[in-house]
Amino acid sequence: AQSVTQLGSHVSVSEGALVLLRCNYSSSVPPYLFWYVQYPNQGLQLLLKYTSAATLVKGINGFEAEFKKSETSFHLTKPSAHMSDAAEYFCAVSGHSGNTPLVFGKGTRLSVIA
Amino acid sequence: DADVTQTPRNRITKTGKRIMLECSQTKGHDRMYWYRQDPGLGLRLIYYSFDVKDINKGEISDGYSVSRQAQAKFSLSLESAIPNQTALYFCATSDPGHPPEKLFFGSGTQLSVL
């Protein structure tokens, strides 16, 4: 069974600083991996997804993530944090068949300090 | 209008009451899901349906039931609500695909069971 672990339930960065949100996956087969973002009082929306086409995946709002098989990681980064990036971020994994629902991590709340 | 609409947005009920949460979508997607979100626990899958005649239990289906009335409608019922079912509930939809297509989420229903 697939699972993801997000390291750090809360991350705080200064505006303009690097954002790094960590996600490690556990899967017996090559997984599909996703990052979703939840802004206050909203549902989740897709930031980016890894589908094995390229290990460095670029998403919306300047975010990107790199799939590292050797480290079983899919960390999310953004070079320069903006106040509007404050939200909760979820890593998720799906099995390779495409017929298993996403399994989400516990989430990381990102705070951006002015 | 939202693509995925959940009603009600907020609900307060008492222990032992039966309650139904409704979800409708205009995306034309075959696949629909119910997740619940609890602080620190992320999103956990309750039930999912890959088409009108398909219903599957998720990770935490005990105490819940669902009905897929049409392609566009997927309802979640709590037959006898209990306080630990207090949570934020999300409906989501997707197309089938390989690799998996992204999920589209509703805005959520905040349920409080007293």
PDB file of C-alpha atoms in Angstrom:
ATOM      1  CA  ALA A   1       0.000   0.000   0.000  1.00  0.00           C
ATOM      2  CA  GLN A   2       1.162   3.483  -0.785  1.00  0.00           C
ATOM      3  CA  SER A   3       1.655   6.169   1.828  1.00  0.00           C
ATOM      4  CA  VAL A   4       3.338   9.535   2.212  1.00  0.00           C
ATOM      5  CA  THR A   5       4.933  11.186   5.208  1.00  0.00           C
ATOM      6  CA  GLN A   6       5.168  14.934   5.455  1.00  0.00           C
ATOM      7  CA  LEU A   7       7.917  16.110   7.770  1.00  0.00           C
ATOM      8  CA  GLY A   8       6.854  19.085   9.837  1.00  0.00           C
ATOM      9  CA  SER A   9       3.241  19.973  10.528  1.00  0.00           C
ATOM     10  CA  HIS A  10       4.086  23.669  10.510  1.00  0.00           C
ATOM     11  CA  VAL A  11       6.776  25.575   8.634  1.00  0.00           C
ATOM     12  CA  SER A  12       7.396  29.277   9.040  1.00  0.00           C
ATOM     13  CA  VAL A  13       9.492  31.338   6.614  1.00  0.00           C
ATOM     14  CA  SER A  14      10.178  34.999   6.036  1.00  0.00           C
ATOM     15  CA  GLU A  15       8.836  36.707   2.952  1.00  0.00           C
ATOM     16  CA  GLY A  16      11.397  36.295   0.176  1.00  0.00           C
ATOM     17  CA  ALA A  17      13.024  33.244   1.756  1.00  0.00           C
ATOM     18  CA  LEU A  18      13.215  29.747   0.308  1.00  0.00           C
ATOM     19  CA  VAL A  19      10.237  27.484   0.894  1.00  0.00           C
ATOM     20  CA  LEU A  20      10.992  23.786   1.427  1.00  0.00           C
ATOM     21  CA  LEU A  21       8.210  21.380   2.340  1.00  0.00           C
ATOM     22  CA  ARG A  22       9.238  17.767   2.744  1.00  0.00           C
ATOM     23  CA  CYS A  23       7.447  14.640   1.572  1.00  0.00           C
ATOM     24  CA  ASN A  24       8.675  11.054   1.583  1.00  0.00           C
ATOM     25  CA  TYR A  25       6.733   8.254  -0.023  1.00  0.00           C
ATOM     26  CA  SER A  26       6.425   4.553   0.537  1.00  0.00           C
ATOM     27  CA  SER A  27       5.423   2.437  -2.411  1.00  0.00           C
ATOM     28  CA  SER A  28       6.276  -0.989  -3.741  1.00  0.00           C
ATOM     29  CA  VAL A  29       5.901   0.202  -7.318  1.00  0.00           C
ATOM     30  CA  PRO A  30       6.760   3.483  -9.023  1.00  0.00           C
ATOM     31  CA  PRO A  31       4.167   5.878  -7.709  1.00  0.00           C
ATOM     32  CA  TYR A  32       2.405   8.922  -9.014  1.00  0.00           C
ATOM     33  CA  LEU A  33       2.937  11.841  -6.625  1.00  0.00           C
ATOM     34  CA  PHE A  34       1.062  15.080  -6.147  1.00  0.00           C
ATOM     35  CA  TRP A  35       1.151  18.291  -4.189  1.00  0.00           C
ATOM     36  CA  TYR A  36      -2.133  20.027  -3.373  1.00  0.00           C
ATOM     37  CA  VAL A  37      -2.655  23.371  -1.656  1.00  0.00           C
ATOM     38  CA  GLN A  38      -5.539  24.469   0.542  1.00  0.00           C
ATOM     39  CA  TYR A  39      -6.092  28.171   1.097  1.00  0.00           C
ATOM     40  CA  PRO A  40      -8.202  29.215   4.085  1.00  0.00           C
ATOM     41  CA  ASN A  41     -11.865  28.260   3.798  1.00  0.00           C
ATOM     42  CA  GLN A  42     -11.372  26.579   0.447  1.00  0.00           C
ATOM     43  CA  GLY A  43     -11.074  23.106  -0.988  1.00  0.00           C
ATOM     44  CA  LEU A  44      -7.807  21.709  -2.218  1.00  0.00           C
ATOM     45  CA  GLN A  45      -6.337  22.493  -5.607  1.00  0.00           C
ATOM     46  CA  LEU A  46      -3.545  20.832  -7.527  1.00  0.00           C
ATOM     47  CA  LEU A  47      -0.118  22.466  -7.446  1.00  0.00           C
ATOM     48  CA  LEU A  48       1.792  19.879  -9.461  1.00  0.00           C
ATOM     49  CA  LYS A  49       2.103  16.180 -10.150  1.00  0.00           C
ATOM     50  CA  TYR A  50       4.828  13.680 -10.957  1.00  0.00           C
ATOM     51  CA  THR A  51       3.951  11.071 -13.543  1.00  0.00           C
ATOM     52  CA  SER A  52       7.432   9.777 -14.434  1.00  0.00           C
ATOM     53  CA  ALA A  53       7.863  11.995 -17.488  1.00  0.00           C
ATOM     54  CA  ALA A  54      10.459  14.195 -15.768  1.00  0.00           C
ATOM     55  CA  THR A  55      11.933  14.137 -12.286  1.00  0.00           C
ATOM     56  CA  LEU A  56      11.750  17.921 -11.853  1.00  0.00           C
ATOM     57  CA  VAL A  57       8.163  19.045 -12.005  1.00  0.00           C
ATOM     58  CA  LYS A  58       7.098  22.656 -12.257  1.00  0.00           C
ATOM     59  CA  GLY A  59       3.738  23.722 -10.933  1.00  0.00           C
ATOM     60  CA  ILE A  60       1.648  26.804 -10.478  1.00  0.00           C
ATOM     61  CA  ASN A  61       2.623  29.924  -8.541  1.00  0.00           C
ATOM     62  CA  GLY A  62       6.364  29.282  -8.910  1.00  0.00           C
ATOM     63  CA  PHE A  63       6.434  25.984  -7.020  1.00  0.00           C
ATOM     64  CA  GLU A  64       8.386  22.962  -8.153  1.00  0.00           C
ATOM     65  CA  ALA A  65       9.191  19.507  -6.815  1.00  0.00           C
ATOM     66  CA  GLU A  66      11.877  16.971  -7.566  1.00  0.00           C
ATOM     67  CA  PHE A  67      11.305  13.235  -7.551  1.00  0.00           C
ATOM     68  CA  LYS A  68      14.290  11.423  -6.044  1.00  0.00           C
ATOM     69  CA  LYS A  69      13.902   7.674  -6.157  1.00  0.00           C
ATOM     70  CA  SER A  70      17.085   7.034  -4.183  1.00  0.00           C
ATOM     71  CA  GLU A  71      15.719   9.110  -1.305  1.00  0.00           C
ATOM     72  CA  THR A  72      12.023   8.194  -1.841  1.00  0.00           C
ATOM     73  CA  SER A  73      11.322  11.893  -1.663  1.00  0.00           C
ATOM     74  CA  PHE A  74       9.217  14.473  -3.472  1.00  0.00           C
ATOM     75  CA  HIS A  75       9.984  17.746  -1.704  1.00  0.00           C
ATOM     76  CA  LEU A  76       8.213  20.957  -2.691  1.00  0.00           C
ATOM     77  CA  THR A  77      10.217  24.142  -3.115  1.00  0.00           C
ATOM     78  CA  LYS A  78       9.795  27.776  -4.072  1.00  0.00           C
ATOM     79  CA  PRO A  79      12.771  30.110  -4.290  1.00  0.00           C
ATOM     80  CA  SER A  80      11.095  33.152  -2.769  1.00  0.00           C
ATOM     81  CA  ALA A  81       8.077  33.021  -0.465  1.00  0.00           C
ATOM     82  CA  HIS A  82       5.224  35.454  -0.872  1.00  0.00           C
ATOM     83  CA  MET A  83       2.610  36.329   1.701  1.00  0.00           C
ATOM     84  CA  SER A  84      -0.032  34.770  -0.530  1.00  0.00           C
ATOM     85  CA  ASP A  85       1.701  31.370  -0.215  1.00  0.00           C
ATOM     86  CA  ALA A  86       0.440  30.996   3.346  1.00  0.00           C
ATOM     87  CA  ALA A  87      -1.738  27.898   3.206  1.00  0.00           C
ATOM     88  CA  GLU A  88      -1.795  24.210   4.021  1.00  0.00           C
ATOM     89  CA  TYR A  89       0.060  21.902   1.657  1.00  0.00           C
ATOM     90  CA  PHE A  90      -0.658  18.235   1.155  1.00  0.00           C
ATOM     91  CA  CYS A  91       1.483  15.607  -0.492  1.00  0.00           C
ATOM     92  CA  ALA A  92      -0.422  12.678  -2.012  1.00  0.00           C
ATOM     93  CA  VAL A  93       0.353   9.381  -3.698  1.00  0.00           C
ATOM     94  CA  SER A  94      -1.483   7.143  -6.120  1.00  0.00           C
ATOM     95  CA  GLY A  95      -0.735   3.650  -7.244  1.00  0.00           C
ATOM     96  CA  HIS A  96       0.651   2.978 -10.681  1.00  0.00           C
ATOM     97  CA  SER A  97      -2.567   1.460 -12.019  1.00  0.00           C
ATOM     98  CA  GLY A  98      -4.413   4.745 -11.907  1.00  0.00           C
ATOM     99  CA  ASN A  99      -7.382   3.004 -10.318  1.00  0.00           C
ATOM    100  CA  THR A 100      -6.610   3.652  -6.677  1.00  0.00           C
ATOM    101  CA  PRO A 101      -7.725   6.868  -4.995  1.00  0.00           C
ATOM    102  CA  LEU A 102      -5.160   9.322  -3.752  1.00  0.00           C
ATOM    103  CA  VAL A 103      -3.723   8.826  -0.285  1.00  0.00           C
ATOM    104  CA  PHE A 104      -2.892  12.132   1.363  1.00  0.00           C
ATOM    105  CA  GLY A 105      -0.269  13.065   3.898  1.00  0.00           C
ATOM    106  CA  LYS A 106      -1.157  14.866   7.100  1.00  0.00           C
ATOM    107  CA  GLY A 107      -0.375  18.261   5.690  1.00  0.00           C
ATOM    108  CA  THR A 108       2.089  21.056   6.397  1.00  0.00           C
ATOM    109  CA  ARG A 109       0.877  24.510   7.297  1.00  0.00           C
ATOM    110  CA  LEU A 110       3.074  27.216   5.790  1.00  0.00           C
ATOM    111  CA  SER A 111       3.226  30.597   7.484  1.00  0.00           C
ATOM    112  CA  VAL A 112       4.946  33.523   5.775  1.00  0.00           C
ATOM    113  CA  ILE A 113       6.264  36.302   7.982  1.00  0.00           C
ATOM    114  CA  ALA A 114       6.567  39.832   6.671  1.00  0.00           C
TER     115      ALA A 114
ATOM    116  CA  ASP B   1     -21.164  28.578 -10.365  1.00  0.00           C
ATOM    117  CA  ALA B   2     -18.823  26.113  -8.694  1.00  0.00           C
ATOM    118  CA  ASP B   3     -17.992  22.915 -10.580  1.00  0.00           C
ATOM    119  CA  VAL B   4     -18.344  20.827  -7.400  1.00  0.00           C
ATOM    120  CA  THR B   5     -21.035  21.997  -4.995  1.00  0.00           C
ATOM    121  CA  GLN B   6     -21.469  20.738  -1.471  1.00  0.00           C
ATOM    122  CA  THR B   7     -24.501  21.382   0.686  1.00  0.00           C
ATOM    123  CA  PRO B   8     -24.811  22.437   3.399  1.00  0.00           C
ATOM    124  CA  ARG B   9     -21.637  24.483   4.005  1.00  0.00           C
ATOM    125  CA  ASN B  10     -22.065  24.211   7.758  1.00  0.00           C
ATOM    126  CA  ARG B  11     -24.174  21.919   9.904  1.00  0.00           C
ATOM    127  CA  ILE B  12     -24.591  21.466  13.612  1.00  0.00           C
ATOM    128  CA  THR B  13     -26.408  18.366  14.763  1.00  0.00           C
ATOM    129  CA  LYS B  14     -26.889  16.275  17.866  1.00  0.00           C
ATOM    130  CA  THR B  15     -25.595  12.839  18.743  1.00  0.00           C
ATOM    131  CA  GLY B  16     -27.776  10.108  17.307  1.00  0.00           C
ATOM    132  CA  LYS B  17     -29.294  12.165  14.508  1.00  0.00           C
ATOM    133  CA  ARG B  18     -29.220  11.039  10.896  1.00  0.00           C
ATOM    134  CA  ILE B  19     -27.639  13.519   8.570  1.00  0.00           C
ATOM    135  CA  MET B  20     -26.954  13.677   4.860  1.00  0.00           C
ATOM    136  CA  LEU B  21     -24.306  15.692   3.091  1.00  0.00           C
ATOM    137  CA  GLU B  22     -24.834  16.271  -0.579  1.00  0.00           C
ATOM    138  CA  CYS B  23     -22.460  16.759  -3.470  1.00  0.00           C
ATOM    139  CA  SER B  24     -23.247  17.633  -7.048  1.00  0.00           C
ATOM    140  CA  GLN B  25     -20.908  18.309  -9.944  1.00  0.00           C
ATOM    141  CA  THR B  26     -21.071  19.848 -13.384  1.00  0.00           C
ATOM    142  CA  LYS B  27     -17.663  18.544 -14.512  1.00  0.00           C
ATOM    143  CA  GLY B  28     -19.137  15.455 -16.168  1.00  0.00           C
ATOM    144  CA  HIS B  29     -16.672  13.290 -14.247  1.00  0.00           C
ATOM    145  CA  ASP B  30     -17.359   9.623 -13.609  1.00  0.00           C
ATOM    146  CA  ARG B  31     -15.336   9.400 -10.404  1.00  0.00           C
ATOM    147  CA  MET B  32     -16.467  10.910  -7.115  1.00  0.00           C
ATOM    148  CA  TYR B  33     -14.997  10.762  -3.614  1.00  0.00           C
ATOM    149  CA  TRP B  34     -15.764  11.687  -0.042  1.00  0.00           C
ATOM    150  CA  TYR B  35     -12.892  12.672   2.257  1.00  0.00           C
ATOM    151  CA  ARG B  36     -12.872  14.006   5.784  1.00  0.00           C
ATOM    152  CA  GLN B  37     -10.269  16.421   7.111  1.00  0.00           C
ATOM    153  CA  ASP B  38      -9.244  16.564  10.746  1.00  0.00           C
ATOM    154  CA  PRO B  39      -6.532  18.863  12.115  1.00  0.00           C
ATOM    155  CA  GLY B  40      -3.218  17.042  12.147  1.00  0.00           C
ATOM    156  CA  LEU B  41      -4.609  14.017  10.328  1.00  0.00           C
ATOM    157  CA  GLY B  42      -4.847  15.331   6.793  1.00  0.00           C
ATOM    158  CA  LEU B  43      -7.514  13.991   4.449  1.00  0.00           C
ATOM    159  CA  ARG B  44      -8.800  10.464   4.851  1.00  0.00           C
ATOM    160  CA  LEU B  45     -10.935   8.667   2.298  1.00  0.00           C
ATOM    161  CA  ILE B  46     -14.421   7.603   3.389  1.00  0.00           C
ATOM    162  CA  TYR B  47     -16.001   6.247   0.190  1.00  0.00           C
ATOM    163  CA  TYR B  48     -15.446   6.505  -3.528  1.00  0.00           C
ATOM    164  CA  SER B  49     -17.333   5.701  -6.688  1.00  0.00           C
ATOM    165  CA  PHE B  50     -15.849   5.192 -10.139  1.00  0.00           C
ATOM    166  CA  ASP B  51     -19.213   5.198 -11.876  1.00  0.00           C
ATOM    167  CA  VAL B  52     -22.923   5.173 -11.037  1.00  0.00           C
ATOM    168  CA  LYS B  53     -23.000   1.442 -10.304  1.00  0.00           C
ATOM    169  CA  ASP B  54     -19.709   1.341  -8.418  1.00  0.00           C
ATOM    170  CA  ILE B  55     -19.318   2.050  -4.680  1.00  0.00           C
ATOM    171  CA  ASN B  56     -16.165   1.331  -2.698  1.00  0.00           C
ATOM    172  CA  LYS B  57     -15.225   1.704   0.929  1.00  0.00           C
ATOM    173  CA  GLY B  58     -12.285   3.852   1.818  1.00  0.00           C
ATOM    174  CA  GLU B  59      -9.997   3.923   4.799  1.00  0.00           C
ATOM    175  CA  ILE B  60     -12.610   5.067   7.327  1.00  0.00           C
ATOM    176  CA  SER B  61     -16.071   3.981   6.124  1.00  0.00           C
ATOM    177  CA  ASP B  62     -17.467   2.753   9.461  1.00  0.00           C
ATOM    178  CA  GLY B  63     -20.446   4.841  10.544  1.00  0.00           C
ATOM    179  CA  TYR B  64     -20.988   6.248   7.040  1.00  0.00           C
ATOM    180  CA  SER B  65     -22.947   5.250   3.963  1.00  0.00           C
ATOM    181  CA  VAL B  66     -23.175   6.723   0.477  1.00  0.00           C
ATOM    182  CA  SER B  67     -25.537   6.884  -2.447  1.00  0.00           C
ATOM    183  CA  ARG B  68     -24.621   7.609  -6.056  1.00  0.00           C
ATOM    184  CA  GLN B  69     -27.933   8.839  -7.387  1.00  0.00           C
ATOM    185  CA  ALA B  70     -26.620   9.890 -10.779  1.00  0.00           C
ATOM    186  CA  GLN B  71     -23.324  10.630 -12.456  1.00  0.00           C
ATOM    187  CA  ALA B  72     -23.516  14.132 -11.036  1.00  0.00           C
ATOM    188  CA  LYS B  73     -24.658  13.361  -7.475  1.00  0.00           C
ATOM    189  CA  PHE B  74     -22.956  11.565  -4.607  1.00  0.00           C
ATOM    190  CA  SER B  75     -24.396  11.809  -1.088  1.00  0.00           C
ATOM    191  CA  LEU B  76     -22.792  10.904   2.214  1.00  0.00           C
ATOM    192  CA  SER B  77     -24.957   9.845   5.169  1.00  0.00           C
ATOM    193  CA  LEU B  78     -24.227   9.509   8.836  1.00  0.00           C
ATOM    194  CA  GLU B  79     -26.883   7.106  10.088  1.00  0.00           C
ATOM    195  CA  SER B  80     -26.405   7.985  13.755  1.00  0.00           C
ATOM    196  CA  ALA B  81     -24.004  10.854  14.229  1.00  0.00           C
ATOM    197  CA  ILE B  82     -21.443  10.795  17.026  1.00  0.00           C
ATOM    198  CA  PRO B  83     -19.150  13.581  18.266  1.00  0.00           C
ATOM    199  CA  ASN B  84     -15.976  12.115  16.765  1.00  0.00           C
ATOM    200  CA  GLN B  85     -17.537  12.577  13.340  1.00  0.00           C
ATOM    201  CA  THR B  86     -17.115  16.294  13.828  1.00  0.00           C
ATOM    202  CA  ALA B  87     -14.868  17.254  10.910  1.00  0.00           C
ATOM    203  CA  LEU B  88     -14.583  19.089   7.616  1.00  0.00           C
ATOM    204  CA  TYR B  89     -15.952  16.925   4.804  1.00  0.00           C
ATOM    205  CA  PHE B  90     -14.881  17.260   1.197  1.00  0.00           C
ATOM    206  CA  CYS B  91     -16.370  15.885  -1.973  1.00  0.00           C
ATOM    207  CA  ALA B  92     -14.070  15.557  -4.965  1.00  0.00           C
ATOM    208  CA  THR B  93     -14.362  14.430  -8.565  1.00  0.00           C
ATOM    209  CA  SER B  94     -11.994  13.285 -11.276  1.00  0.00           C
ATOM    210  CA  ASP B  95     -11.831  11.760 -14.707  1.00  0.00           C
ATOM    211  CA  PRO B  96     -10.362   8.303 -15.079  1.00  0.00           C
ATOM    212  CA  GLY B  97      -6.864   8.351 -16.465  1.00  0.00           C
ATOM    213  CA  HIS B  98      -3.449   6.804 -16.515  1.00  0.00           C
ATOM    214  CA  PRO B  99      -1.595   8.575 -15.045  1.00  0.00           C
ATOM    215  CA  PRO B 100      -4.349   9.696 -12.665  1.00  0.00           C
ATOM    216  CA  GLU B 101      -6.168  12.909 -13.396  1.00  0.00           C
ATOM    217  CA  LYS B 102      -6.314  15.668 -10.823  1.00  0.00           C
ATOM    218  CA  LEU B 103      -9.057  15.894  -8.245  1.00  0.00           C
ATOM    219  CA  PHE B 104     -11.508  18.787  -8.216  1.00  0.00           C
ATOM    220  CA  PHE B 105     -12.706  19.600  -4.714  1.00  0.00           C
ATOM    221  CA  GLY B 106     -15.813  21.235  -3.380  1.00  0.00           C
ATOM    222  CA  SER B 107     -15.566  23.949  -0.745  1.00  0.00           C
ATOM    223  CA  GLY B 108     -16.317  21.538   2.066  1.00  0.00           C
ATOM    224  CA  THR B 109     -18.997  20.979   4.699  1.00  0.00           C
ATOM    225  CA  GLN B 110     -18.089  21.745   8.294  1.00  0.00           C
ATOM    226  CA  LEU B 111     -20.034  19.301  10.457  1.00  0.00           C
ATOM    227  CA  SER B 112     -20.283  19.595  14.215  1.00  0.00           C
ATOM    228  CA  VAL B 113     -21.875  16.815  16.238  1.00  0.00           C
ATOM    229  CA  LEU B 114     -22.792  17.839  19.773  1.00  0.00           C
TER     230      LEU B 114
END
